[in-house]
CSV table of C-alpha atoms in Angstrom, one decimal:
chain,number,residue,atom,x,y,z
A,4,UNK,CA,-36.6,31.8,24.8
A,5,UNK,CA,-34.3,32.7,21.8
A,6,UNK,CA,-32.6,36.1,21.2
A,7,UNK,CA,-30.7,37.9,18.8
A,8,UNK,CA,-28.1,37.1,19.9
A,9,UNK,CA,-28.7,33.2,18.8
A,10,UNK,CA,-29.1,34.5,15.1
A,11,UNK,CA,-27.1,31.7,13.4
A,12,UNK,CA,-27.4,29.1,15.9
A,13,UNK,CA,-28.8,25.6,15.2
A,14,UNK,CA,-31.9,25.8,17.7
A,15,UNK,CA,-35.0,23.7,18.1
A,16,UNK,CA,-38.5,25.2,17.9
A,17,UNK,CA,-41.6,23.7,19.7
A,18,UNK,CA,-44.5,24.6,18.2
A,19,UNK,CA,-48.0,24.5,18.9
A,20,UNK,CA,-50.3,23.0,16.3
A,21,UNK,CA,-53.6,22.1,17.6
A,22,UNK,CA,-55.7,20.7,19.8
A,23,UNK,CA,-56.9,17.4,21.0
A,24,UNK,CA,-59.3,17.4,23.6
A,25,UNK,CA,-57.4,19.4,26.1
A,26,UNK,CA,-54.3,18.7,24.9
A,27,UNK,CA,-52.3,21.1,22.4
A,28,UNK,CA,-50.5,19.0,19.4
A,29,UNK,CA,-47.0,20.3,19.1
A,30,UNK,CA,-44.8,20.2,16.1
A,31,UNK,CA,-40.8,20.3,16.4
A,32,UNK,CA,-38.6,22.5,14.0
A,33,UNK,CA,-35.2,21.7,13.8
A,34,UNK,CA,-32.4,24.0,12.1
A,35,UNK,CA,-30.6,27.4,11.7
A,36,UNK,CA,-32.2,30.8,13.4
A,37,UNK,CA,-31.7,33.2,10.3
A,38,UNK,CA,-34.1,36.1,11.7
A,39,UNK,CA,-36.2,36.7,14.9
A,40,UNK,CA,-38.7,39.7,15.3
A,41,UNK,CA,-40.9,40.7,17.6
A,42,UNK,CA,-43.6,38.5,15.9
A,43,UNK,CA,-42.0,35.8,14.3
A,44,UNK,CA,-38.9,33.5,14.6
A,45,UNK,CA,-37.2,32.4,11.1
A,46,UNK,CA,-36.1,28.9,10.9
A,47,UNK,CA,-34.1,26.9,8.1
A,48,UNK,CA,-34.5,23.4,8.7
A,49,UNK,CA,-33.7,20.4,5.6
A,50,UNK,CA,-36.8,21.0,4.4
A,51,UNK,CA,-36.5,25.2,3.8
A,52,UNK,CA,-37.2,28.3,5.9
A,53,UNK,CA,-40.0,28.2,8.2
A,54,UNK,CA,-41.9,31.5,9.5
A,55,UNK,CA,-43.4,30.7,13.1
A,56,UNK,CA,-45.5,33.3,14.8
A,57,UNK,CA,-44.1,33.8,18.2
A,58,UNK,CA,-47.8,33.6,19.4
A,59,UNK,CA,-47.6,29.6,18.8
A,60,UNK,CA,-44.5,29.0,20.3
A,61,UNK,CA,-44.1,26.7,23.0
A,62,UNK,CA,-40.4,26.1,23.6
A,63,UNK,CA,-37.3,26.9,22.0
A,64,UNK,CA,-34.0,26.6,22.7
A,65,UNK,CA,-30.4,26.5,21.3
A,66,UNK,CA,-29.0,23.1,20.6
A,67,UNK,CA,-25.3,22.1,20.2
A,68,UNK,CA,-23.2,22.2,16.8
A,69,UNK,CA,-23.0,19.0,15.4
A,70,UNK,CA,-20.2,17.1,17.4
A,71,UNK,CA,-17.4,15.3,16.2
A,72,UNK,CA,-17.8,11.2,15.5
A,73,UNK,CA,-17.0,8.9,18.1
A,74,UNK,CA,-14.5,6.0,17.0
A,75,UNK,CA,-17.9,4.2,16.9
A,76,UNK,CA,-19.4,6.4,14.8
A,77,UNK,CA,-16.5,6.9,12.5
A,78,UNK,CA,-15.8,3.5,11.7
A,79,UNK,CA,-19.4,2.6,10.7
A,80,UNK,CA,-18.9,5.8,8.2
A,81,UNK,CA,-15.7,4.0,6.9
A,82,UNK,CA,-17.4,1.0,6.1
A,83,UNK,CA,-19.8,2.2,4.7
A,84,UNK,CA,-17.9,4.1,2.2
A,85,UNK,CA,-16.3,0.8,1.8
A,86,UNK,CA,-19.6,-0.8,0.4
A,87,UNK,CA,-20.9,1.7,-1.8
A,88,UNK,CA,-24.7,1.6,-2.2
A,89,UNK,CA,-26.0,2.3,-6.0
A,90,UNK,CA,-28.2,4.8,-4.3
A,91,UNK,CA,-27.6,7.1,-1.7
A,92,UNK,CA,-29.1,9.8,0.1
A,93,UNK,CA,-29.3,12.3,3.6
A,94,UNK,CA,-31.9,12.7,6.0
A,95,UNK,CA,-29.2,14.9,8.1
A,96,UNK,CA,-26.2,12.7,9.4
A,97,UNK,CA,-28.2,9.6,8.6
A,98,UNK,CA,-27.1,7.6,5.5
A,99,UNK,CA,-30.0,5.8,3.4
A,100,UNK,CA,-28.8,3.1,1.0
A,101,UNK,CA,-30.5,1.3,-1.6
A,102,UNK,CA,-29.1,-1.8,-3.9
A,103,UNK,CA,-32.1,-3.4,-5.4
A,104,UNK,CA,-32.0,-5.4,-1.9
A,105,UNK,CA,-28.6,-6.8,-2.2
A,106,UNK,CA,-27.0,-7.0,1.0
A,107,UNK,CA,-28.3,-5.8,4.1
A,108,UNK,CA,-25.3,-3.1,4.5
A,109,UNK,CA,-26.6,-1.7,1.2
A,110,UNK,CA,-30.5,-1.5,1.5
A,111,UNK,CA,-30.4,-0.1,4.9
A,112,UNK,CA,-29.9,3.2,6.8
A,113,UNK,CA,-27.1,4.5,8.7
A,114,UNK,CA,-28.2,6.3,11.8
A,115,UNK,CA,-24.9,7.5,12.6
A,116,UNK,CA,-25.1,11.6,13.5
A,117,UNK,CA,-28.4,13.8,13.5
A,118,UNK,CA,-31.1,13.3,11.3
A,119,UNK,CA,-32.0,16.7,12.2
A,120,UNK,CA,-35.4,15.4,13.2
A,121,UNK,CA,-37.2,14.7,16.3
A,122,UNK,CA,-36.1,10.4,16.5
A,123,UNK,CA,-40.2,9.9,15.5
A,124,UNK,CA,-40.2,11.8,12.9
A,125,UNK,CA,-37.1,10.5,11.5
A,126,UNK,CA,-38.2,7.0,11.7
A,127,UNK,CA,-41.2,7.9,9.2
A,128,UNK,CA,-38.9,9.7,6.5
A,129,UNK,CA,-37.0,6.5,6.9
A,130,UNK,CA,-39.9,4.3,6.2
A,131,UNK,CA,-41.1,6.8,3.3
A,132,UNK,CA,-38.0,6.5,1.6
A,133,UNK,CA,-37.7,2.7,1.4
A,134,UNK,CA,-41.4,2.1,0.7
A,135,UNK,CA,-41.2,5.0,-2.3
A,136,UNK,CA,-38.6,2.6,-4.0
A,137,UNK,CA,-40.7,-0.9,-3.2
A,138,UNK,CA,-37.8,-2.2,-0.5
A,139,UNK,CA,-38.3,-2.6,3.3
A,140,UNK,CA,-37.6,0.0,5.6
A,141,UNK,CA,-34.5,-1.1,7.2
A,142,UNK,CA,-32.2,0.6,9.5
A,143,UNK,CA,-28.8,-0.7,11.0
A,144,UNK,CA,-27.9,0.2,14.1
A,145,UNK,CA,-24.4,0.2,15.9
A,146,UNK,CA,-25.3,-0.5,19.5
A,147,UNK,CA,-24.9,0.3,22.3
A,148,UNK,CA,-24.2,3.6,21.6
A,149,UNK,CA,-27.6,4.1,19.8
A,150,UNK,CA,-29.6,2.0,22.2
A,151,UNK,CA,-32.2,4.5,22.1
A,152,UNK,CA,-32.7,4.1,18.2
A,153,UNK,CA,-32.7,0.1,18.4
A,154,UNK,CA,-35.8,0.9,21.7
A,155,UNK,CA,-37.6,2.6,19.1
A,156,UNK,CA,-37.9,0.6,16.4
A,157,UNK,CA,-38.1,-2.5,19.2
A,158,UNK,CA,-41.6,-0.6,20.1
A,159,UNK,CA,-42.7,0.0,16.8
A,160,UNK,CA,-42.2,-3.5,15.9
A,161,UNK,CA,-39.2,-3.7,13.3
A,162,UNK,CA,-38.1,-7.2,13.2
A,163,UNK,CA,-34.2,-8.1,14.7
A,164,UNK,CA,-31.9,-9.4,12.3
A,165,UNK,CA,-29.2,-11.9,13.4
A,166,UNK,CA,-26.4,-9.5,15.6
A,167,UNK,CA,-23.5,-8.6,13.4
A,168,UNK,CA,-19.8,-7.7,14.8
A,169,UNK,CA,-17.7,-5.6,13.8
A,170,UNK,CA,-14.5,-6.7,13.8
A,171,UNK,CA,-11.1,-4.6,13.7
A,172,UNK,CA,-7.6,-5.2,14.5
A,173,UNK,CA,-3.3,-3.8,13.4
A,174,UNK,CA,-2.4,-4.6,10.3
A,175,UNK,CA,1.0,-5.0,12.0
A,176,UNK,CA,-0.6,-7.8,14.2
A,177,UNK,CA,-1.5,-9.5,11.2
A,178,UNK,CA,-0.2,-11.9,9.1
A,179,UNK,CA,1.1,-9.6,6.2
A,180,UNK,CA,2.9,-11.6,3.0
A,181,UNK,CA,2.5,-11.9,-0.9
A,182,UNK,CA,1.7,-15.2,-1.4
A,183,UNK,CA,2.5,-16.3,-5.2
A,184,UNK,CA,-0.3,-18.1,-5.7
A,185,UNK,CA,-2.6,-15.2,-5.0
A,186,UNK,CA,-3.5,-12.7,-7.6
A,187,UNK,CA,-4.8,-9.2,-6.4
A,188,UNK,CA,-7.3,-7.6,-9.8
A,189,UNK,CA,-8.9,-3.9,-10.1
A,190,UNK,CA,-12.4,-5.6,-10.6
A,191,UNK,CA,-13.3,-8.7,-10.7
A,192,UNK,CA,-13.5,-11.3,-13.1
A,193,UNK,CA,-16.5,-13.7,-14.7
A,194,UNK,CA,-15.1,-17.3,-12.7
A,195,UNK,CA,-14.6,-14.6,-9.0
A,196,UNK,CA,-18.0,-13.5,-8.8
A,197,UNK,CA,-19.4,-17.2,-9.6
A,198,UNK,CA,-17.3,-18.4,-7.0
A,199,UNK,CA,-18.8,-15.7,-4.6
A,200,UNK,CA,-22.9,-16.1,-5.5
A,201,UNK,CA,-22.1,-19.7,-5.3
A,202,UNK,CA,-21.5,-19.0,-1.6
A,203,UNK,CA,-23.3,-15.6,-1.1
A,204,UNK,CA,-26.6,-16.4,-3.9
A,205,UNK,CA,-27.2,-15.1,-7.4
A,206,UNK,CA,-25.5,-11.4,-7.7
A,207,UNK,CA,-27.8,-8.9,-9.2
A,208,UNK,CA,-26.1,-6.6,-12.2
A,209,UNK,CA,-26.0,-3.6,-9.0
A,210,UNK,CA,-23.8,-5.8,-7.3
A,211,UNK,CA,-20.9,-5.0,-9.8
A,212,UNK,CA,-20.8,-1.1,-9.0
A,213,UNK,CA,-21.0,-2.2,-5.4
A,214,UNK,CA,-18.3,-3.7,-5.1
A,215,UNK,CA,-16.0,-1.5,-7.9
A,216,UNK,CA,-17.2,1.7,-6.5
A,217,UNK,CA,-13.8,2.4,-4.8
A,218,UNK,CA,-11.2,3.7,-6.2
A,219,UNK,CA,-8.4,1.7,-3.8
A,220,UNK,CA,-9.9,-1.9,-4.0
A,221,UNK,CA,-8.2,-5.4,-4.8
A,222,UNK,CA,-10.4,-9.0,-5.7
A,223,UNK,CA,-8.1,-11.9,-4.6
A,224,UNK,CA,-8.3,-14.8,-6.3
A,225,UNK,CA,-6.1,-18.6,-4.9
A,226,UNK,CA,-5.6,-20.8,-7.7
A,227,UNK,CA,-3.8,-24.3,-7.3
A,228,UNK,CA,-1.1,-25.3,-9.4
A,229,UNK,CA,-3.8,-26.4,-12.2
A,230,UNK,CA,-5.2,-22.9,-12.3
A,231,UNK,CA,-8.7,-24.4,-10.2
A,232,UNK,CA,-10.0,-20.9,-8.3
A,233,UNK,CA,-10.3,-22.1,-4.6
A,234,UNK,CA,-10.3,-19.2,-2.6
A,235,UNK,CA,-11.2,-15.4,-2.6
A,236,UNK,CA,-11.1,-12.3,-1.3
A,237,UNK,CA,-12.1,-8.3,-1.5
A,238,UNK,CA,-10.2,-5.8,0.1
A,239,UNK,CA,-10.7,-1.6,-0.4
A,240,UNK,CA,-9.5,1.3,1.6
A,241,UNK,CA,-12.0,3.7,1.3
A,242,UNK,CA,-11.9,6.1,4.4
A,243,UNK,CA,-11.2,9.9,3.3
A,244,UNK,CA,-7.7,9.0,6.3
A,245,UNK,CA,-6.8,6.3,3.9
A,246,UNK,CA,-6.7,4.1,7.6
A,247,UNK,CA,-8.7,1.4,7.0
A,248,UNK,CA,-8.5,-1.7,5.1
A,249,UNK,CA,-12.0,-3.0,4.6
A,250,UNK,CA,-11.9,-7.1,4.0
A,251,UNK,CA,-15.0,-9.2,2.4
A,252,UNK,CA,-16.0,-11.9,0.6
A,253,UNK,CA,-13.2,-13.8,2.0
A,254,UNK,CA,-14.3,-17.4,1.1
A,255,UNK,CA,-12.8,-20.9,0.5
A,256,UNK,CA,-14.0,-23.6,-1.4
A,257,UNK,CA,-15.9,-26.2,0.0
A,258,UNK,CA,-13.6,-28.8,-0.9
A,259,UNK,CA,-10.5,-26.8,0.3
A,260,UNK,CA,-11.6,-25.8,3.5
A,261,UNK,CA,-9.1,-26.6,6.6
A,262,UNK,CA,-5.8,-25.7,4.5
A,263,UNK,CA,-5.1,-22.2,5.4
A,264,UNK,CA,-6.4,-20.7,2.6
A,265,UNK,CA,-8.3,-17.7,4.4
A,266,UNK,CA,-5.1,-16.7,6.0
A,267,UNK,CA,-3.0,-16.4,2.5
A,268,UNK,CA,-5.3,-14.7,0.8
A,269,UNK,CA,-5.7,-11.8,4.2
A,270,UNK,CA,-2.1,-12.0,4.4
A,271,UNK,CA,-1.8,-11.0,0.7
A,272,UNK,CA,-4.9,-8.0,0.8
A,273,UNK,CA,-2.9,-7.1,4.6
A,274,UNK,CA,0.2,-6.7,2.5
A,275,UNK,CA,-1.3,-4.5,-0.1
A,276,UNK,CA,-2.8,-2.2,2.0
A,277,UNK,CA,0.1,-1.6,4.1
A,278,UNK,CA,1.9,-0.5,1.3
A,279,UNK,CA,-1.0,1.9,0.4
A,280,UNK,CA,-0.4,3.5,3.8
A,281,UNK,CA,-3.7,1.8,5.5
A,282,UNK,CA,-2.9,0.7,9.3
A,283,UNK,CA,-5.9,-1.4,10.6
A,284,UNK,CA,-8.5,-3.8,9.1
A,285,UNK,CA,-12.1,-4.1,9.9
A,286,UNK,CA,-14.2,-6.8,8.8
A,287,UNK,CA,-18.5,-7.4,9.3
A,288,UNK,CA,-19.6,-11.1,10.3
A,289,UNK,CA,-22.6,-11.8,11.5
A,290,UNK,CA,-22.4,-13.2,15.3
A,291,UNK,CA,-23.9,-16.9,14.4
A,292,UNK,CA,-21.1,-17.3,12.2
A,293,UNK,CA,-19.5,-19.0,14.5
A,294,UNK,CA,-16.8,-20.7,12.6
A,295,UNK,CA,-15.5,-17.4,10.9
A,296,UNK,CA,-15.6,-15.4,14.4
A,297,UNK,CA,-13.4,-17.7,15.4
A,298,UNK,CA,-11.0,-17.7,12.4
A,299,UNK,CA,-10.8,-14.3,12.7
A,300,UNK,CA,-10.2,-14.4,16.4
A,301,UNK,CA,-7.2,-17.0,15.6
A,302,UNK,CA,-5.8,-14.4,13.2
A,303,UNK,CA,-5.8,-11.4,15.4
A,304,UNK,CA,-9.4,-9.6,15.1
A,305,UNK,CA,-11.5,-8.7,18.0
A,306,UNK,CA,-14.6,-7.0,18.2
A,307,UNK,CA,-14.9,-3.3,18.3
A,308,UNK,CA,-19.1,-3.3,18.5
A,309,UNK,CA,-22.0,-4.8,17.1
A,310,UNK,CA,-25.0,-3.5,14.8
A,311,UNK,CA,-28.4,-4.4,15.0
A,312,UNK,CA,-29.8,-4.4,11.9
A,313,UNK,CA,-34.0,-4.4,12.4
A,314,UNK,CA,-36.4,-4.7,9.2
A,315,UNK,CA,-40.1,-2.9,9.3
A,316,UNK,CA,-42.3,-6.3,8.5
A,317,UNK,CA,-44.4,-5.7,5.0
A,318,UNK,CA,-47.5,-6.6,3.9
């Protein structure tokens, strides 16, 4: 049982609730002792302060200080900053994004941290969330450190998406050089973005802020001598460290596939983020890709983890 002397402390409070048959329904508080009497315990969980009777109190106990991110953990917040969602919000640690349902890595939640909710309970608010804005409830999760997420929403039925990897490797390991026929712009322009949906599907107007919403970002674009676009590229470094150099879009013409292309237009985003002071790359491609995995292989990148990304079925 909690004393004063864990005024302060994040604890967990198990609280009876009712009754079914002969079993008592229990409700978990999670959150910040601010007061405890001889009557009552004082809680302040996301929600507000919560006032339980000691008389209803079935457990409760202390629980750790958040703890710091594991390089798992940190990376997936790093990318994430590097694909902004138009709309984000907190359910604790966990990130939820929305983007009019561009792109999984934007219309899907984070569960990197605590949610400061029993893992049930969380899953709901997740679900609630989506549903209040007419998307599925998606969540992507790095595994297989959060195995026990992925087992959850494996049992409540949330459909697997195809594996994605992520993919990391030294800038100094990789090919790092200007190449003159590659242009680096602060946004990008009409002809990039057709040669991207062309590839990737129509882009809805959100996509813009997603993929200007970082300060340090550069949209590569390989022209032939005749000016004809054949290749591009996004590159940001958005981590607060200013470490990581976050590479996308990286696409070659169909016609001009086979040439090197890819390569000149990493080499020129590798050489611009070194001179911001970035020293590593990461890169997201989905595990089928097969082709790309092994381009990226070729140039240097390995695989630091893979996401599951699983979609609650609607309808």
């Amino acid at each position: 049982m909690l004393g004063p002397q864990h005024v302060g402390s994040r604890v967990v409070v198990r609280r009876i609730v009712g009754q079914r048959g002969d079993r008592p329904l229990y409700s978990d508080i999670l959150g910040r002792l601010v007061e405890i009497t001889e009557t009552h315990l004082t809680v302040r969980g996301r929600t507000g302060a919560v006032r339980v009777p000691i008389a209803e109190i079935h457990r409760a106990k202390p629980v750790p200080d958040r703890r710091r991110l594991t390089p798992t953990e940190s990376l997936e917040v790093a990318a994430a900053a590097g694909w902004p969602a138009g709309e984000r919000d907190q359910l604790g640690d966990w990130l939820l994004r929305a983007t009019d349902g561009w792109t999984m890595r934007g219309n899907s939640a984070l569960p990197v941290g605590d949610p400061d909710l029993p893992l049930p309970d969380a899953v709901d608010a997740v679900s609630r969330w989506y549903e209040q804005r007419a998307l599925p409830p998606a969540m992507s999760v790095p595994l297989p450190l959060f195995q026990r997420i992925d087992d959850e929403l494996d049992r409540r039925g949330w459909t697997p998406m195809p594996l994605t990897l992520l993919m990391t490797a030294r800038l100094a390991d990789l090919p790092a050089a200007a190449d003159p026929q590659v242009t680096l712009d602060a946004s990008p322009s009409d002809e990039w973005l057709t040669a991207v949906a062309g590839r990737k599907g129509p882009l809805p107007p959100s996509a813009r802020g997603v993929l200007t919403g970082v300060a340090a970002v550069r949209f590569a674009s390989l022209r032939d001598p005749a000016g004809t676009l054949l290749a591009t590229g996004r590159g940001c470094v958005a981590d607060p460290d200013g470490r990581w150099l976050g590479l996308s879009l990286i696409g070659t013409d169909e016609h001009a596939r086979r040439q090197g292309l890819a390569r000149r237009v990493l080499g020129t985003l590798t050489a611009w983020a070194m001179e911001a002071g970035a020293t590593d790359a990461y890169l997201q491609v989905e595990q089928r890709n097969t082709g790309a995995v092994a381009l990226y292989e070729k140039l240097g990148f390995t695989t630091h983890h893979v996401y599951q990304t699983r979609v609650l079925p609607t309808g």
